[in-house]
């Protein structure tokens, strides 16, 4: 039998399909984070795109449960990305990709390391990038302090598939929506972990309901009818034989 020609384990086609299908939706960030957590101790995922001619940074997604994610990602986009060791190597003139690991311990002590690694408690980040003339797109998986010294091999395979989905996401209207605040992000991630039978839309409506939004407010935010919100809400309750949104809280506290 011939040797396996692939340097990393193959990524599940089913999981890859799920990422591609989620790429055009606001749930893409949470879906990507949930998938990455199946392989490694991933606490946060962040992606951005840089216009190299003008220096403008556009945030593409951010998802995680650590406090201050909105502040961290905004500060990185505004002030720190140009100083990131990830981009220390010069970019090639032609289109090319890269994957690198940046350890917190290798970053000089200062505001960048303090805000983006030490305060949230990240060991390192595993980053993937694609550069073409005038544009750079970067996706990073942040690993917590409890992670193994080396990233799990499937994470590198996931990164390659995720970059394809991210490219599609960057051209989708979903990326221009306001990034969710910390509370909604936390609820979405915990619902995904504790109640895996919920669909993406059901999870989103349950999370917004737990935050106190009415059916009318959720309908306006998601551009659907209030009756549709109620239908999804009832389906979510039926999956777990619940009677109201607050019944989900018990499973979110563990």
mmCIF file of C-alpha atoms in Angstrom:
data_model
loop_
_atom_site.group_PDB
_atom_site.id
_atom_site.type_symbol
_atom_site.label_atom_id
_atom_site.label_comp_id
_atom_site.label_asym_id
_atom_site.label_seq_id
_atom_site.Cartn_x
_atom_site.Cartn_y
_atom_site.Cartn_z
ATOM 1 C CA UNK A 1 0.000 0.000 0.000
ATOM 2 C CA UNK A 2 1.382 3.422 -0.911
ATOM 3 C CA UNK A 3 2.018 6.078 1.719
ATOM 4 C CA UNK A 4 -0.553 8.748 2.468
ATOM 5 C CA UNK A 5 0.449 11.775 0.324
ATOM 6 C CA UNK A 6 -1.382 14.258 2.555
ATOM 7 C CA UNK A 7 0.784 15.930 5.258
ATOM 8 C CA UNK A 8 -2.243 16.467 7.570
ATOM 9 C CA UNK A 9 -5.340 14.360 8.352
ATOM 10 C CA UNK A 10 -8.197 14.808 5.913
ATOM 11 C CA UNK A 11 -11.008 17.057 7.112
ATOM 12 C CA UNK A 12 -14.529 15.620 7.210
ATOM 13 C CA UNK A 13 -16.447 16.541 4.022
ATOM 14 C CA UNK A 14 -19.628 16.787 6.080
ATOM 15 C CA UNK A 15 -18.078 19.345 8.423
ATOM 16 C CA UNK A 16 -16.625 21.225 5.478
ATOM 17 C CA UNK A 17 -20.030 21.363 3.826
ATOM 18 C CA UNK A 18 -21.562 22.721 7.034
ATOM 19 C CA UNK A 19 -18.987 25.521 7.118
ATOM 20 C CA UNK A 20 -19.594 26.466 3.492
ATOM 21 C CA UNK A 21 -23.359 26.483 4.029
ATOM 22 C CA UNK A 22 -23.009 28.690 7.119
ATOM 23 C CA UNK A 23 -20.614 31.113 5.409
ATOM 24 C CA UNK A 24 -23.385 33.387 4.131
ATOM 25 C CA UNK A 25 -25.166 33.574 7.494
ATOM 26 C CA UNK A 26 -24.570 35.548 10.711
ATOM 27 C CA UNK A 27 -23.981 32.197 12.473
ATOM 28 C CA UNK A 28 -20.776 31.481 10.539
ATOM 29 C CA UNK A 29 -18.457 32.653 13.324
ATOM 30 C CA UNK A 30 -20.159 30.524 15.981
ATOM 31 C CA UNK A 31 -20.278 27.531 13.621
ATOM 32 C CA UNK A 32 -16.565 27.848 12.880
ATOM 33 C CA UNK A 33 -15.675 28.133 16.559
ATOM 34 C CA UNK A 34 -17.839 25.139 17.449
ATOM 35 C CA UNK A 35 -16.175 23.062 14.748
ATOM 36 C CA UNK A 36 -12.662 24.058 15.843
ATOM 37 C CA UNK A 37 -13.452 23.067 19.419
ATOM 38 C CA UNK A 38 -13.973 19.502 18.288
ATOM 39 C CA UNK A 39 -10.235 19.288 17.560
ATOM 40 C CA UNK A 40 -8.434 21.575 20.006
ATOM 41 C CA UNK A 41 -8.840 23.913 22.998
ATOM 42 C CA UNK A 42 -9.974 26.883 20.920
ATOM 43 C CA UNK A 43 -11.347 29.785 22.963
ATOM 44 C CA UNK A 44 -11.755 32.407 20.259
ATOM 45 C CA UNK A 45 -11.743 32.854 16.502
ATOM 46 C CA UNK A 46 -11.114 36.125 14.687
ATOM 47 C CA UNK A 47 -10.761 37.068 11.019
ATOM 48 C CA UNK A 48 -10.080 40.294 9.185
ATOM 49 C CA UNK A 49 -9.203 41.653 5.759
ATOM 50 C CA UNK A 50 -6.699 44.398 4.960
ATOM 51 C CA UNK A 51 -6.698 46.752 1.972
ATOM 52 C CA UNK A 52 -2.922 46.932 1.561
ATOM 53 C CA UNK A 53 -3.029 50.043 -0.595
ATOM 54 C CA UNK A 54 -5.071 52.160 1.821
ATOM 55 C CA UNK A 55 -4.257 50.322 5.047
ATOM 56 C CA UNK A 56 -7.936 49.872 5.915
ATOM 57 C CA UNK A 57 -8.854 46.880 8.096
ATOM 58 C CA UNK A 58 -12.245 45.231 7.818
ATOM 59 C CA UNK A 59 -13.278 42.777 10.528
ATOM 60 C CA UNK A 60 -14.908 39.683 9.026
ATOM 61 C CA UNK A 61 -15.878 37.691 12.117
ATOM 62 C CA UNK A 62 -15.205 37.271 15.821
ATOM 63 C CA UNK A 63 -16.553 34.672 18.209
ATOM 64 C CA UNK A 64 -15.640 33.539 21.712
ATOM 65 C CA UNK A 65 -16.770 33.423 25.330
ATOM 66 C CA UNK A 66 -13.910 35.361 26.929
ATOM 67 C CA UNK A 67 -14.858 38.758 28.285
ATOM 68 C CA UNK A 68 -13.839 41.771 26.190
ATOM 69 C CA UNK A 69 -13.873 40.192 22.740
ATOM 70 C CA UNK A 70 -15.345 43.316 21.151
ATOM 71 C CA UNK A 71 -12.678 45.543 22.703
ATOM 72 C CA UNK A 72 -9.848 43.148 21.764
ATOM 73 C CA UNK A 73 -10.810 42.691 18.142
ATOM 74 C CA UNK A 74 -11.482 46.398 17.618
ATOM 75 C CA UNK A 75 -8.135 47.362 19.151
ATOM 76 C CA UNK A 76 -6.322 44.773 17.041
ATOM 77 C CA UNK A 77 -7.932 46.090 13.854
ATOM 78 C CA UNK A 78 -7.208 49.732 14.688
ATOM 79 C CA UNK A 79 -3.787 49.578 16.295
ATOM 80 C CA UNK A 80 -2.056 46.233 16.495
ATOM 81 C CA UNK A 81 -2.394 44.284 13.242
ATOM 82 C CA UNK A 82 0.530 46.014 11.542
ATOM 83 C CA UNK A 83 2.843 45.063 14.446
ATOM 84 C CA UNK A 84 1.709 41.449 14.666
ATOM 85 C CA UNK A 85 4.645 38.977 14.447
ATOM 86 C CA UNK A 86 2.350 36.967 12.200
ATOM 87 C CA UNK A 87 3.070 39.461 9.424
ATOM 88 C CA UNK A 88 6.798 39.886 10.121
ATOM 89 C CA UNK A 89 7.753 38.034 6.928
ATOM 90 C CA UNK A 90 7.417 40.098 3.740
ATOM 91 C CA UNK A 91 4.442 39.272 1.536
ATOM 92 C CA UNK A 92 5.092 37.937 -1.941
ATOM 93 C CA UNK A 93 4.136 39.814 -5.076
ATOM 94 C CA UNK A 94 1.970 36.964 -6.348
ATOM 95 C CA UNK A 95 -1.045 35.358 -4.697
ATOM 96 C CA UNK A 96 0.030 33.011 -1.910
ATOM 97 C CA UNK A 97 -1.115 31.528 1.372
ATOM 98 C CA UNK A 98 0.516 30.865 4.728
ATOM 99 C CA UNK A 99 -0.156 29.222 8.085
ATOM 100 C CA UNK A 100 1.739 30.127 11.240
ATOM 101 C CA UNK A 101 1.695 29.749 14.993
ATOM 102 C CA UNK A 102 2.288 32.810 17.185
ATOM 103 C CA UNK A 103 3.015 32.059 20.851
ATOM 104 C CA UNK A 104 2.187 34.646 23.490
ATOM 105 C CA UNK A 105 5.566 33.971 25.112
ATOM 106 C CA UNK A 106 7.351 35.054 21.918
ATOM 107 C CA UNK A 107 5.628 38.454 21.792
ATOM 108 C CA UNK A 108 7.453 41.317 23.577
ATOM 109 C CA UNK A 109 5.625 42.482 26.690
ATOM 110 C CA UNK A 110 3.496 45.497 25.991
ATOM 111 C CA UNK A 111 -0.039 46.665 25.303
ATOM 112 C CA UNK A 112 -0.629 44.260 22.395
ATOM 113 C CA UNK A 113 0.379 41.143 24.306
ATOM 114 C CA UNK A 114 -1.418 42.293 27.465
ATOM 115 C CA UNK A 115 -4.756 43.037 25.792
ATOM 116 C CA UNK A 116 -4.830 40.298 23.156
ATOM 117 C CA UNK A 117 -3.120 37.385 24.955
ATOM 118 C CA UNK A 118 -2.391 37.830 28.675
ATOM 119 C CA UNK A 119 -5.700 39.322 29.863
ATOM 120 C CA UNK A 120 -7.966 36.800 28.093
ATOM 121 C CA UNK A 121 -5.577 33.927 28.864
ATOM 122 C CA UNK A 122 -4.443 32.714 25.437
ATOM 123 C CA UNK A 123 -1.446 30.427 24.986
ATOM 124 C CA UNK A 124 -1.047 31.111 21.280
ATOM 125 C CA UNK A 125 -2.892 31.561 18.029
ATOM 126 C CA UNK A 126 -2.881 29.400 14.928
ATOM 127 C CA UNK A 127 -3.309 31.666 11.935
ATOM 128 C CA UNK A 128 -4.014 31.200 8.256
ATOM 129 C CA UNK A 129 -3.645 33.888 5.647
ATOM 130 C CA UNK A 130 -4.194 34.484 1.981
ATOM 131 C CA UNK A 131 -2.469 37.322 0.188
ATOM 132 C CA UNK A 132 -3.022 38.619 -3.296
ATOM 133 C CA UNK A 133 -2.024 41.974 -4.795
ATOM 134 C CA UNK A 134 -3.648 44.728 -2.760
ATOM 135 C CA UNK A 135 -5.457 42.468 -0.287
ATOM 136 C CA UNK A 136 -4.710 40.275 2.724
ATOM 137 C CA UNK A 137 -7.169 38.017 4.565
ATOM 138 C CA UNK A 138 -6.265 36.408 7.915
ATOM 139 C CA UNK A 139 -8.077 33.892 10.118
ATOM 140 C CA UNK A 140 -6.806 33.073 13.627
ATOM 141 C CA UNK A 141 -7.759 30.416 16.170
ATOM 142 C CA UNK A 142 -6.798 31.420 19.738
ATOM 143 C CA UNK A 143 -5.929 28.526 22.061
ATOM 144 C CA UNK A 144 -6.411 28.710 25.826
ATOM 145 C CA UNK A 145 -3.734 28.123 28.458
ATOM 146 C CA UNK A 146 -4.974 24.561 28.981
ATOM 147 C CA UNK A 147 -4.135 23.609 25.387
ATOM 148 C CA UNK A 148 -1.426 21.073 24.545
ATOM 149 C CA UNK A 149 1.988 22.494 23.570
ATOM 150 C CA UNK A 150 1.358 21.734 19.896
ATOM 151 C CA UNK A 151 -1.853 22.353 17.968
ATOM 152 C CA UNK A 152 -3.870 19.268 17.030
ATOM 153 C CA UNK A 153 -3.126 18.236 13.417
ATOM 154 C CA UNK A 154 -6.793 18.392 12.290
ATOM 155 C CA UNK A 155 -6.827 22.098 13.164
ATOM 156 C CA UNK A 156 -4.411 22.799 10.322
ATOM 157 C CA UNK A 157 -6.687 20.958 7.904
ATOM 158 C CA UNK A 158 -9.720 22.837 9.244
ATOM 159 C CA UNK A 159 -7.927 26.124 8.648
ATOM 160 C CA UNK A 160 -7.565 25.451 4.948
ATOM 161 C CA UNK A 161 -11.251 24.608 4.541
ATOM 162 C CA UNK A 162 -12.257 27.551 6.728
ATOM 163 C CA UNK A 163 -10.297 29.971 4.547
ATOM 164 C CA UNK A 164 -12.375 28.943 1.539
ATOM 165 C CA UNK A 165 -15.569 29.493 3.529
ATOM 166 C CA UNK A 166 -14.217 32.795 4.859
ATOM 167 C CA UNK A 167 -13.573 34.035 1.333
ATOM 168 C CA UNK A 168 -17.236 33.413 0.562
ATOM 169 C CA UNK A 169 -18.282 34.996 3.864
ATOM 170 C CA UNK A 170 -16.279 38.141 3.068
ATOM 171 C CA UNK A 171 -18.417 38.698 -0.041
ATOM 172 C CA UNK A 172 -21.677 37.981 1.783
ATOM 173 C CA UNK A 173 -24.020 40.675 3.153
ATOM 174 C CA UNK A 174 -23.845 38.882 6.513
ATOM 175 C CA UNK A 175 -20.326 40.195 7.117
ATOM 176 C CA UNK A 176 -21.557 43.788 7.100
ATOM 177 C CA UNK A 177 -23.910 43.189 10.015
ATOM 178 C CA UNK A 178 -22.799 44.556 13.354
ATOM 179 C CA UNK A 179 -20.649 42.015 15.176
ATOM 180 C CA UNK A 180 -22.661 40.534 18.070
ATOM 181 C CA UNK A 181 -21.915 41.805 21.544
ATOM 182 C CA UNK A 182 -20.365 39.578 24.181
ATOM 183 C CA UNK A 183 -23.661 38.515 25.781
ATOM 184 C CA UNK A 184 -25.212 37.259 22.556
ATOM 185 C CA UNK A 185 -21.988 35.543 21.521
ATOM 186 C CA UNK A 186 -21.778 33.706 24.835
ATOM 187 C CA UNK A 187 -25.395 32.561 24.658
ATOM 188 C CA UNK A 188 -25.072 31.321 21.072
ATOM 189 C CA UNK A 189 -21.953 29.327 21.882
ATOM 190 C CA UNK A 190 -23.377 27.812 25.063
ATOM 191 C CA UNK A 191 -26.649 26.917 23.345
ATOM 192 C CA UNK A 192 -24.693 25.223 20.567
ATOM 193 C CA UNK A 193 -22.708 23.220 23.119
ATOM 194 C CA UNK A 194 -25.554 22.330 25.496
ATOM 195 C CA UNK A 195 -28.421 21.930 23.010
ATOM 196 C CA UNK A 196 -26.905 20.557 19.777
ATOM 197 C CA UNK A 197 -30.286 19.564 18.299
ATOM 198 C CA UNK A 198 -31.232 23.220 17.797
ATOM 199 C CA UNK A 199 -30.869 24.571 14.279
ATOM 200 C CA UNK A 200 -28.909 27.775 13.710
ATOM 201 C CA UNK A 201 -32.066 29.890 13.431
ATOM 202 C CA UNK A 202 -33.674 28.274 16.486
ATOM 203 C CA UNK A 203 -30.507 28.876 18.495
ATOM 204 C CA UNK A 204 -30.416 32.522 17.446
ATOM 205 C CA UNK A 205 -34.059 33.128 18.385
ATOM 206 C CA UNK A 206 -33.728 31.359 21.741
ATOM 207 C CA UNK A 207 -30.611 33.425 22.549
ATOM 208 C CA UNK A 208 -32.324 36.700 21.676
ATOM 209 C CA UNK A 209 -35.382 35.654 23.680
ATOM 210 C CA UNK A 210 -33.194 34.973 26.718
ATOM 211 C CA UNK A 211 -31.793 38.492 26.352
ATOM 212 C CA UNK A 212 -35.320 39.856 26.642
ATOM 213 C CA UNK A 213 -36.123 40.641 23.005
ATOM 214 C CA UNK A 214 -39.777 40.337 22.012
ATOM 215 C CA UNK A 215 -40.938 38.430 18.944
ATOM 216 C CA UNK A 216 -41.452 41.744 17.139
ATOM 217 C CA UNK A 217 -37.933 42.956 18.005
ATOM 218 C CA UNK A 218 -36.370 39.654 16.910
ATOM 219 C CA UNK A 219 -38.362 39.759 13.666
ATOM 220 C CA UNK A 220 -37.074 43.244 12.870
ATOM 221 C CA UNK A 221 -33.477 42.279 13.656
ATOM 222 C CA UNK A 222 -33.619 39.130 11.485
ATOM 223 C CA UNK A 223 -35.839 40.563 8.718
ATOM 224 C CA UNK A 224 -38.540 37.928 9.190
ATOM 225 C CA UNK A 225 -42.168 37.966 10.323
ATOM 226 C CA UNK A 226 -43.112 37.832 14.040
ATOM 227 C CA UNK A 227 -45.177 34.712 13.307
ATOM 228 C CA UNK A 228 -42.043 33.060 11.913
ATOM 229 C CA UNK A 229 -40.182 33.897 15.113
ATOM 230 C CA UNK A 230 -42.920 32.223 17.156
ATOM 231 C CA UNK A 231 -42.798 29.149 14.916
ATOM 232 C CA UNK A 232 -39.042 28.734 15.368
ATOM 233 C CA UNK A 233 -39.363 29.367 19.091
ATOM 234 C CA UNK A 234 -42.013 26.654 19.494
ATOM 235 C CA UNK A 235 -39.928 24.203 17.445
ATOM 236 C CA UNK A 236 -36.966 24.846 19.735
ATOM 237 C CA UNK A 237 -39.108 24.250 22.828
ATOM 238 C CA UNK A 238 -40.541 21.037 21.346
ATOM 239 C CA UNK A 239 -37.089 19.540 20.703
ATOM 240 C CA UNK A 240 -36.407 19.470 24.441
ATOM 241 C CA UNK A 241 -39.993 19.410 25.749
ATOM 242 C CA UNK A 242 -39.643 22.896 27.189
ATOM 243 C CA UNK A 243 -42.440 25.399 27.745
ATOM 244 C CA UNK A 244 -40.529 28.696 27.669
ATOM 245 C CA UNK A 245 -37.131 30.155 26.811
ATOM 246 C CA UNK A 246 -35.981 30.259 30.433
ATOM 247 C CA UNK A 247 -36.132 26.463 30.543
ATOM 248 C CA UNK A 248 -32.899 26.475 28.528
ATOM 249 C CA UNK A 249 -31.026 28.289 31.296
ATOM 250 C CA UNK A 250 -30.372 25.213 33.434
ATOM 251 C CA UNK A 251 -28.277 23.627 30.676
ATOM 252 C CA UNK A 252 -26.283 26.847 30.140
ATOM 253 C CA UNK A 253 -25.011 27.107 33.688
ATOM 254 C CA UNK A 254 -22.697 24.087 33.524
#
